[in-house]
Coordinates of C-alpha atoms and ligand atoms in Angstrom, one line a residue:
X23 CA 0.0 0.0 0.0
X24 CA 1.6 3.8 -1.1
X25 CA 0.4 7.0 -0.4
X26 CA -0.1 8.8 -3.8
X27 CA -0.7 12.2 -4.3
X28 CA -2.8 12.9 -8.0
X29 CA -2.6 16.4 -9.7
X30 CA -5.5 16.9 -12.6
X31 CA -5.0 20.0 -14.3
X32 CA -8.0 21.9 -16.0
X33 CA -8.1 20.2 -19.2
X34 CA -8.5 17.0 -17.2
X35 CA -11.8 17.8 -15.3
X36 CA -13.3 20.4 -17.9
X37 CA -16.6 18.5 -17.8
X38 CA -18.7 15.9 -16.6
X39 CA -17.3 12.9 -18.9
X40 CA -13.5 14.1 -18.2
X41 CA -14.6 13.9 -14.2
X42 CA -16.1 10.8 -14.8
X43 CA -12.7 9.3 -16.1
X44 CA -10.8 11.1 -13.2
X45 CA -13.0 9.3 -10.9
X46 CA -11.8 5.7 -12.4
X47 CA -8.8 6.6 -12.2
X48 CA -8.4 7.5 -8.8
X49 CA -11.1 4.9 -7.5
X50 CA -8.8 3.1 -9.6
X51 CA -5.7 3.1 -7.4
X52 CA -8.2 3.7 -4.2
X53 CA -9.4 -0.2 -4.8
X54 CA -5.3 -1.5 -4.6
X55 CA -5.3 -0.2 -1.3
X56 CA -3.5 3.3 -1.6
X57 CA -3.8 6.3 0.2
X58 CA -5.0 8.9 -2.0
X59 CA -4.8 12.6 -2.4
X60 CA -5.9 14.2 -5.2
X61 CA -5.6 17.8 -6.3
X62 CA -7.5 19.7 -8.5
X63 CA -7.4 22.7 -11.1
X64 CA -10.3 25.3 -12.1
X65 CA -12.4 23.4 -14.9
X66 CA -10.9 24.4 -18.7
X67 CA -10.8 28.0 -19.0
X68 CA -12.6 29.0 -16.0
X69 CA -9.8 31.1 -14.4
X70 CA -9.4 32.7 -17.7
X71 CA -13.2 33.6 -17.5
X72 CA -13.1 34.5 -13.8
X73 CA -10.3 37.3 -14.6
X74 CA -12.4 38.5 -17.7
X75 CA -15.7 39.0 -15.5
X76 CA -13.8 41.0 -13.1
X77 CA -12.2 43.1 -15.9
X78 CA -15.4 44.0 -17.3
X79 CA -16.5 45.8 -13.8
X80 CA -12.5 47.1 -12.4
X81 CA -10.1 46.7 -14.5
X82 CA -7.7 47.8 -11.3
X83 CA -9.7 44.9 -8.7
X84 CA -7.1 44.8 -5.5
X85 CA -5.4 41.2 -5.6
X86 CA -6.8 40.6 -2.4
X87 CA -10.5 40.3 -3.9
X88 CA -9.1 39.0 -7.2
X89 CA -7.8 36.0 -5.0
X90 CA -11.2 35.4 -3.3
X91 CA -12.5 35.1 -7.0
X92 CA -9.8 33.2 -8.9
X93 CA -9.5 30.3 -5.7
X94 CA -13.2 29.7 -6.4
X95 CA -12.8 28.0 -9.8
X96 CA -11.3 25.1 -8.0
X97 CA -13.9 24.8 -5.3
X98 CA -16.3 24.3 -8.3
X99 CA -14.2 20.9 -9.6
X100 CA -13.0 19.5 -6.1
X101 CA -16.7 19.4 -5.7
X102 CA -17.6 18.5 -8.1
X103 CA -15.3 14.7 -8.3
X104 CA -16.2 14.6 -4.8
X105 CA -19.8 13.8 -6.3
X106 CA -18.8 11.5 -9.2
X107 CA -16.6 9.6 -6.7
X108 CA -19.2 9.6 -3.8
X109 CA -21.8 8.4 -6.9
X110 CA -19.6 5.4 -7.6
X111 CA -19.9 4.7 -4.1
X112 CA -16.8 5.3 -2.6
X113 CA -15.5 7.3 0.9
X114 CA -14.6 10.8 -0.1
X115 CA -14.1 14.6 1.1
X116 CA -13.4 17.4 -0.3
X117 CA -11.6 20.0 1.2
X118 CA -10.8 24.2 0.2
X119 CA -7.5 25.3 0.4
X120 CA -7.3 26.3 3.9
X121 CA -9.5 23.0 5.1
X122 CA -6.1 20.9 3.7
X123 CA -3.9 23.2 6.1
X124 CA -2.2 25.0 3.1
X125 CA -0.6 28.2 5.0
X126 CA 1.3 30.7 2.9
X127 CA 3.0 34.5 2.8
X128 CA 0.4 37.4 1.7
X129 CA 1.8 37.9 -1.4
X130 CA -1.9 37.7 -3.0
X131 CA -1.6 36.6 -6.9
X132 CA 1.3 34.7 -6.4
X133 CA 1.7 33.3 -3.0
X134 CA 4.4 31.6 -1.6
X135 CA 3.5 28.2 0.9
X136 CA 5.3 28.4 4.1
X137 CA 4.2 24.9 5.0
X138 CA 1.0 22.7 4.9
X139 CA -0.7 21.8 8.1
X140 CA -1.6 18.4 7.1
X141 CA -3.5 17.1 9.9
X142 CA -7.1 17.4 8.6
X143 CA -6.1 15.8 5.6
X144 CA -4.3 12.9 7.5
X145 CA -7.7 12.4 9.8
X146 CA -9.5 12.2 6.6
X147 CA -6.7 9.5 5.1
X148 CA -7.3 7.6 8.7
X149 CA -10.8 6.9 8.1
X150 CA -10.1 5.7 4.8
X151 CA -11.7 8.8 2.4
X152 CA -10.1 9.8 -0.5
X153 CA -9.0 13.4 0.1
X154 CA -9.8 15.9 -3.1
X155 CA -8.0 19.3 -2.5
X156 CA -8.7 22.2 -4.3
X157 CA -5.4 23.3 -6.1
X158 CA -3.7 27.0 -6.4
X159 CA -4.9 28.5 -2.9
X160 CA -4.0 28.8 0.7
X161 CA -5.0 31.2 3.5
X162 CA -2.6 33.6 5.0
X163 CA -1.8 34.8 8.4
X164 CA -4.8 37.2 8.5
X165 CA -7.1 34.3 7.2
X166 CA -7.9 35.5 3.8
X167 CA -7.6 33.4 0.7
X168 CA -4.7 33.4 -1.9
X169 CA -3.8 32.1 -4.8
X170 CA 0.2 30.6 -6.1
X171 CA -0.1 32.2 -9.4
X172 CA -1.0 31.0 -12.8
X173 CA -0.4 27.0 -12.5
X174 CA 0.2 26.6 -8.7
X175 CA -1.9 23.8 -8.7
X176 CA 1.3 21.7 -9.4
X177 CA 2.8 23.2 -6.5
X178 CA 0.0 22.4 -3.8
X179 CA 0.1 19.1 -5.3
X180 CA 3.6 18.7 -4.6
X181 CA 3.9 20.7 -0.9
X182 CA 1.4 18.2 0.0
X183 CA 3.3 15.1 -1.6
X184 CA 6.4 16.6 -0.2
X185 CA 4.5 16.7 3.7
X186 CA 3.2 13.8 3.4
X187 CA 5.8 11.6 2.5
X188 CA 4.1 10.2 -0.5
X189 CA 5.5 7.9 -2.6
X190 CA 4.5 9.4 -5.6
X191 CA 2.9 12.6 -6.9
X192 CA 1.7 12.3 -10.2
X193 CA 0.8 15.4 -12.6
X194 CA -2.3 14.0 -14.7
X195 CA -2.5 16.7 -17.7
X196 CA -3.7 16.7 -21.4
X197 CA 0.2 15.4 -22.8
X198 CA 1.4 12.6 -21.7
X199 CA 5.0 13.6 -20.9
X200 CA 8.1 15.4 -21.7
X201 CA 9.3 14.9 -25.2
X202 CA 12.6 15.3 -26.7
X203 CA 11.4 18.6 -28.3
X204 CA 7.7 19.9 -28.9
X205 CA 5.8 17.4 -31.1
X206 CA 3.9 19.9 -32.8
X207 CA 7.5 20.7 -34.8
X208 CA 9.3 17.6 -34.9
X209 CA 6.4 14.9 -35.2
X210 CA 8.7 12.6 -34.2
X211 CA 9.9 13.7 -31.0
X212 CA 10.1 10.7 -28.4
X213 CA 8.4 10.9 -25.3
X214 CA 11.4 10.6 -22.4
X215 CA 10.9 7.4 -19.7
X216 CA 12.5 9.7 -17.4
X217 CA 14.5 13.1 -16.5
X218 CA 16.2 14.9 -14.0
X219 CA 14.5 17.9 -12.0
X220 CA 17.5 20.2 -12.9
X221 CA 16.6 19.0 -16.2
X222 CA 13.0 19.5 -15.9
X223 CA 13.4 23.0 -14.6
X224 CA 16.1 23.9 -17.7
X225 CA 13.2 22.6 -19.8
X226 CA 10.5 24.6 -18.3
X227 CA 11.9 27.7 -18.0
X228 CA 12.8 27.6 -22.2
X229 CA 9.2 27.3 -22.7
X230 CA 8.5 23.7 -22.4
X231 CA 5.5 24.2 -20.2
X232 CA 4.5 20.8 -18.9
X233 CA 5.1 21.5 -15.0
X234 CA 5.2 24.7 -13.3
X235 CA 8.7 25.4 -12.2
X236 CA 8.3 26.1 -8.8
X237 CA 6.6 22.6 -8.5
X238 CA 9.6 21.1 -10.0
X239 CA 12.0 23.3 -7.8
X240 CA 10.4 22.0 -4.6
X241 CA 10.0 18.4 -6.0
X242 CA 14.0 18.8 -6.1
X243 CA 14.4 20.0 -2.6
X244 CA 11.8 17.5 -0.8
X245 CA 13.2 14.7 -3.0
X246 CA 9.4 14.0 -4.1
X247 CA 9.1 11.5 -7.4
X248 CA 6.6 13.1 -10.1
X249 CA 5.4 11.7 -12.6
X250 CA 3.7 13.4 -15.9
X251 CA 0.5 11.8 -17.3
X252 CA -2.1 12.2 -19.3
X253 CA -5.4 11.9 -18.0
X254 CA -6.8 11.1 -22.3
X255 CA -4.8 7.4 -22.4
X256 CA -3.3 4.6 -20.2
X257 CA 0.0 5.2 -21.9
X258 CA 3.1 5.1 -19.3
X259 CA 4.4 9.3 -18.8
X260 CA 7.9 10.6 -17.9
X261 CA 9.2 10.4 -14.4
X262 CA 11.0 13.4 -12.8
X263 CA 13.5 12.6 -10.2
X264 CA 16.8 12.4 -9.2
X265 CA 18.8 10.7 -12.4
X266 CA 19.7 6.9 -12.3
X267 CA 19.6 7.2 -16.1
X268 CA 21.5 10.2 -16.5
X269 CA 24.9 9.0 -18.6
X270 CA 22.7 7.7 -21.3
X271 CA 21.4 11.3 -21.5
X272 CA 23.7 13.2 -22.7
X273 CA 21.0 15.5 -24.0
X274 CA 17.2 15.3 -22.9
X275 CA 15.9 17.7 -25.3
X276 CA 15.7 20.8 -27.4
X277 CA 13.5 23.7 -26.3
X278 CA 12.7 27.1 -28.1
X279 CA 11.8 30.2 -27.2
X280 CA 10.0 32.6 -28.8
X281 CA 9.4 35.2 -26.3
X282 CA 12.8 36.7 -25.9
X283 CA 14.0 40.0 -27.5
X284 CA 17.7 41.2 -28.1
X285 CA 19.1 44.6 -26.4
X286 CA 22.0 46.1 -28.2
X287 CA 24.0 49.4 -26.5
X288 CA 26.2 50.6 -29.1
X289 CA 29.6 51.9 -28.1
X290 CA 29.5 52.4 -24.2
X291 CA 33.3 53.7 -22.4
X292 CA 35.4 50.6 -21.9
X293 CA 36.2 51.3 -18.7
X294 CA 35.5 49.7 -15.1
X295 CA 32.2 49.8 -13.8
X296 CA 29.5 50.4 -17.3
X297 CA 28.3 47.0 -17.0
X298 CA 27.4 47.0 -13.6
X299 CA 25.9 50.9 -14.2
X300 CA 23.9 49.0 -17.2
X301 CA 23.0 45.8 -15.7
X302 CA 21.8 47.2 -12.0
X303 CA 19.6 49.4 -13.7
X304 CA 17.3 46.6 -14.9
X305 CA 18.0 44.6 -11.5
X306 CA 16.4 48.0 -10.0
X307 CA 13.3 47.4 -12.7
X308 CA 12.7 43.0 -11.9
X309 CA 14.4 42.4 -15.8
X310 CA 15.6 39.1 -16.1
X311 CA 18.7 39.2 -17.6
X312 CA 19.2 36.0 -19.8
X313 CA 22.5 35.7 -22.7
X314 CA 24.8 38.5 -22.3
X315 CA 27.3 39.3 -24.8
X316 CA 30.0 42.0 -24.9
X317 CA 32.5 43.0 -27.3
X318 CA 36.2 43.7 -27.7
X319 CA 36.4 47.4 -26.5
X320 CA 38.3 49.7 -29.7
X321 CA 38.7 53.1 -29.6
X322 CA 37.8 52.9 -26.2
X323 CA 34.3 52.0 -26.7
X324 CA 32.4 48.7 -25.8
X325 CA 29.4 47.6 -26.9
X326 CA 27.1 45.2 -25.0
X327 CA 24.5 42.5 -25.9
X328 CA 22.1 40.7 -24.2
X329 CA 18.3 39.4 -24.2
X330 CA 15.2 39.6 -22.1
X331 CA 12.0 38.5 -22.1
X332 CA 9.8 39.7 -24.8
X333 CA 7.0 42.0 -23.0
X334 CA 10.0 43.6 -21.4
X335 CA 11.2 44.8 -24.4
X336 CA 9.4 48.7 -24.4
X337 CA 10.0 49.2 -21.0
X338 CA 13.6 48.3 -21.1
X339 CA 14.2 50.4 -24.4
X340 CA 12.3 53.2 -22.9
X341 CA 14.6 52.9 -19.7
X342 CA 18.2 52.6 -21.4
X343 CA 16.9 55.6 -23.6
X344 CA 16.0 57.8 -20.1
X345 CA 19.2 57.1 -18.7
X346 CA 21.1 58.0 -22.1
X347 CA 23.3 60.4 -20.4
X348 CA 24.2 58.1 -17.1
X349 CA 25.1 55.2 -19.1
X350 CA 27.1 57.4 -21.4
X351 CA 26.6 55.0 -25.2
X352 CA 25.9 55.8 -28.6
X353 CA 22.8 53.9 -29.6
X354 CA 20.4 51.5 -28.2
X355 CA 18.4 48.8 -30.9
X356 CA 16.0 46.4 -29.5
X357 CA 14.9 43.4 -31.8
X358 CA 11.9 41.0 -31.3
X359 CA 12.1 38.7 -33.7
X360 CA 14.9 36.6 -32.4
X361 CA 14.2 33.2 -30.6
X362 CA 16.4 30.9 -28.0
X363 CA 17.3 27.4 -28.8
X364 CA 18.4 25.1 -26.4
X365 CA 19.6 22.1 -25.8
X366 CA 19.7 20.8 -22.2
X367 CA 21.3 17.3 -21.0
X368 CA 22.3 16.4 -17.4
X369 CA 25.0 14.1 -19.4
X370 CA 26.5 16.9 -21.1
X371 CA 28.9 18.3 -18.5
X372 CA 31.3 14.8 -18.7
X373 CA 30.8 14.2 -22.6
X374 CA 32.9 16.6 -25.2
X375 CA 31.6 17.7 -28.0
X376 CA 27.9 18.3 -27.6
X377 CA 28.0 22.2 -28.6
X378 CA 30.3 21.1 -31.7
X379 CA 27.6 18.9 -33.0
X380 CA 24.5 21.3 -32.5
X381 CA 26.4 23.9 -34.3
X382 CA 27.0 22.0 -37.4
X383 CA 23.4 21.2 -36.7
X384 CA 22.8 24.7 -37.5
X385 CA 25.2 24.9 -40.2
X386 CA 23.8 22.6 -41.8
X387 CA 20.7 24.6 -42.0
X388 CA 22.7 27.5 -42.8
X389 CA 21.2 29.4 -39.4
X390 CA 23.5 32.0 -38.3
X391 CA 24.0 32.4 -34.3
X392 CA 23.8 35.2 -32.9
X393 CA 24.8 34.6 -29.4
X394 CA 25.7 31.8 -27.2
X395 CA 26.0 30.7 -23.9
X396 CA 26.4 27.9 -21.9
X397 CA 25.8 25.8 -18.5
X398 CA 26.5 23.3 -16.7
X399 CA 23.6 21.3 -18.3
X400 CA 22.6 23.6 -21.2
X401 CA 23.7 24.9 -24.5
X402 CA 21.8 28.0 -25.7
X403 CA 21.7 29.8 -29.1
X404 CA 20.2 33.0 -30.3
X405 CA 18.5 33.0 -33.6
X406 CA 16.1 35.1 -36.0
X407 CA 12.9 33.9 -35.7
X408 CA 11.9 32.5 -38.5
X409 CA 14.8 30.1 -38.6
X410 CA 13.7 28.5 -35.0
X411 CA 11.7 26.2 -36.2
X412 CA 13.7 25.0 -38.8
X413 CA 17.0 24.8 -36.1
X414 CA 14.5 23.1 -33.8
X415 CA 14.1 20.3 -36.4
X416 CA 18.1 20.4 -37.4
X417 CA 19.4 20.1 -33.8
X418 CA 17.0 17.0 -32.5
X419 CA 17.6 15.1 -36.0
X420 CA 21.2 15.6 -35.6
X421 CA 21.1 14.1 -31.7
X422 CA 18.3 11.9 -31.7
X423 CA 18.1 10.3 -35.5
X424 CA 21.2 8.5 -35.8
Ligands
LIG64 N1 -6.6 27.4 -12.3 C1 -5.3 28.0 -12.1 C2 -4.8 28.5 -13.4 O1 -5.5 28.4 -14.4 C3 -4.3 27.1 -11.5 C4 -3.9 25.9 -12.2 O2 -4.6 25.5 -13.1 O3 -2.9 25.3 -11.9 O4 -3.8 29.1 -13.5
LIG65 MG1 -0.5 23.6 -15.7

């Protein structure tokens, strides 16, 4: 008998035939015996809805209110399978946010979990109920609801895996893994058995947006296994955990991302202390920095590179141009239409040669590279655009079709 914690995401219980299959699935497991917790999202687009409703009458709400109206698209659906579970005849409770003991900061809109208080939910697990928690809210110190931000369901899913000591959280969404690069560019992308949370996160964060990352990140730390799967087929998903596999993979997969811009500032002094002048100045204004790139100073003048997320791009151009004088450079160009590829590989670190052969990846496509950088488990190019998908294709052919 295992304790297992279940995550089904909005696609999963959009309706009643979707909840009826949840329910097999988790009276499914419930029959061998196991503990189970299950966690739900907001049915298909309701949070989406939720947000446009409140537009139409403020379109300024205060996140405190917004939180009492976003967290209440999951207490719809944990009710919801409560009574598709209880119909089949089964134990079962449902319980809000702050029912399952989920205490976190006041940061409303994107709260932080200090820790679950999981005592109602292990009374519950005692007298043998299945235990649906409503996903993406806690309660703060002053009792009022909030909400983790757009996704958090993964993360209550996982805090309460992680407090629990379950053997297994699983992450039951509309794919039915992680693949070796989006499927909807290489059709023959190959689902991965398994991969690393360092991995994982690497993958997330360039836009492969299976898990939220902070799920992932605290999957890491708590040493919880997750598991991706679709709630559509029985087919097996992709494990996240610490590598046992890892030497075989060298690289995992290729990611892309589209919504990063370029910033070039065109003949700065070459002397101590511009970058830091440059690069505290969008510290001071939440930029996230990503490739940075900086010439060979002539003539005593420097230029410097570097890209940012896309929806940052006005602001940023806007704030180099205020501070024109302060920074002391010629010219400032900001360009959109550029895209990150990456490759990412826990194996890569120990093994030679990986960025050799995604460049002539890329050569062989004749795409130029703009920039480059590199980590410990990650190889990143910058592109134009229109060549992404095309590199995408290149790069995972090159590693995974020989
Ligand atoms: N319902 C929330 C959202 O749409 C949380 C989640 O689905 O994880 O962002
Ligand atoms: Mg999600």
């Amino acid at each position: 008998m295992s304790m297992i914690v279940q995550k089904f995401g909005g696609t999963s219980v959009a309706n009643a035939e979707r909840l009826r299959k949840v329910a097999d699935i988790v009276t499914s497991y419930y029959r061998k015996g196991n503990d189970m917790v299950v966690v739900v999202s907001a049915q298909g687009d309701t949070t989406d809805d939720l947000i446009e409703k409140a537009m139409e009458l403020n379109e300024k709400p205060s996140k405190r209110e917004m939180d009492v109206l976003l967290h209440t698209g999951e207490l719809i659906s944990m009710s919801l399978l409560a009574m598709t579970i209880e119909g089949l005849g089964f134990p079962v409770v449902s319980l809000t946010g702050w029912q399952a003991g989920m205490e976190t900061n006041s940061t409303y809109g994107d709260a932080r979990i200090h820790r679950v208080n999981a005592e109602r939910i292990r009374n519950e697990l005692d007298q043998k109920r299945i235990v649906i928690v409503s996903g993406f809210q806690g309660i703060n110190k002053f009792g009022d609801v909030t909400t983790l931000g757009r996704g958090g369901s993964d993360t209550s899913a996982v805090a309460i895996a992680a407090t629990l000591g379950a053997d297994l959280c699983q992450i039951y969404t509309d794919v039915d893994g992680v693949y070796t690069a989006d499927p909807r560019i290489v059709p023959n992308a190959r689902k991965l058995e398994e991969i690393t949370y360092d991995e994982m996160l690497e993958l997330a964060s360039l836009g492969a947006q299976v898990l939220h990352n902070r799920s992932v990140e605290m999957a890491k730390k708590y040493n919880v296994d997750l598991e991706v799967v679709s709630s559509f087929t029985r087919n097996p998903g992709t494990k996240v955990k610490e590598g046992s596999n890892m030497e075989k993979m060298i690289v995992s997969g290729v990611a892309r991302d589209n919504k990063c811009a370029r910033v070039a500032i065109i003949n700065l002094d070459d002397t101590p202390g511009v970058a830091f002048k440059v690069f505290s100045l969008l510290a001071k204004h939440q930029v996230n920095v990503d490739i940075i790139l900086q010439s060979v100073g002539k003539n005593g003048k420097k230029s410097i590179s570097f890209t940012i997320p896309e929806d940052n791009a006005d602001m940023v151009k806007a704030l180099i141009e205020e501070n024109k004088e302060m920074l002391g450079y010629e010219a400032v160009s900001v360009n959109t239409k550029v895209a990150k590829v990456s490759i990412v590989g826990a194996g890569m670190a120990s093994n030679p040669g990986v960025a050799a052969k995604m460049f002539e990846a890329l050569a062989g496509a004749n795409i130029n590279i703009r920039m480059i950088s590199t980590s410990e488990i990650k190889i990143s190019v910058l592109i134009n655009e229109e060549d992404s998908e095309r590199a995408v294709k290149a790069i995972h052919d090159k590693f995974f079709n020989n």
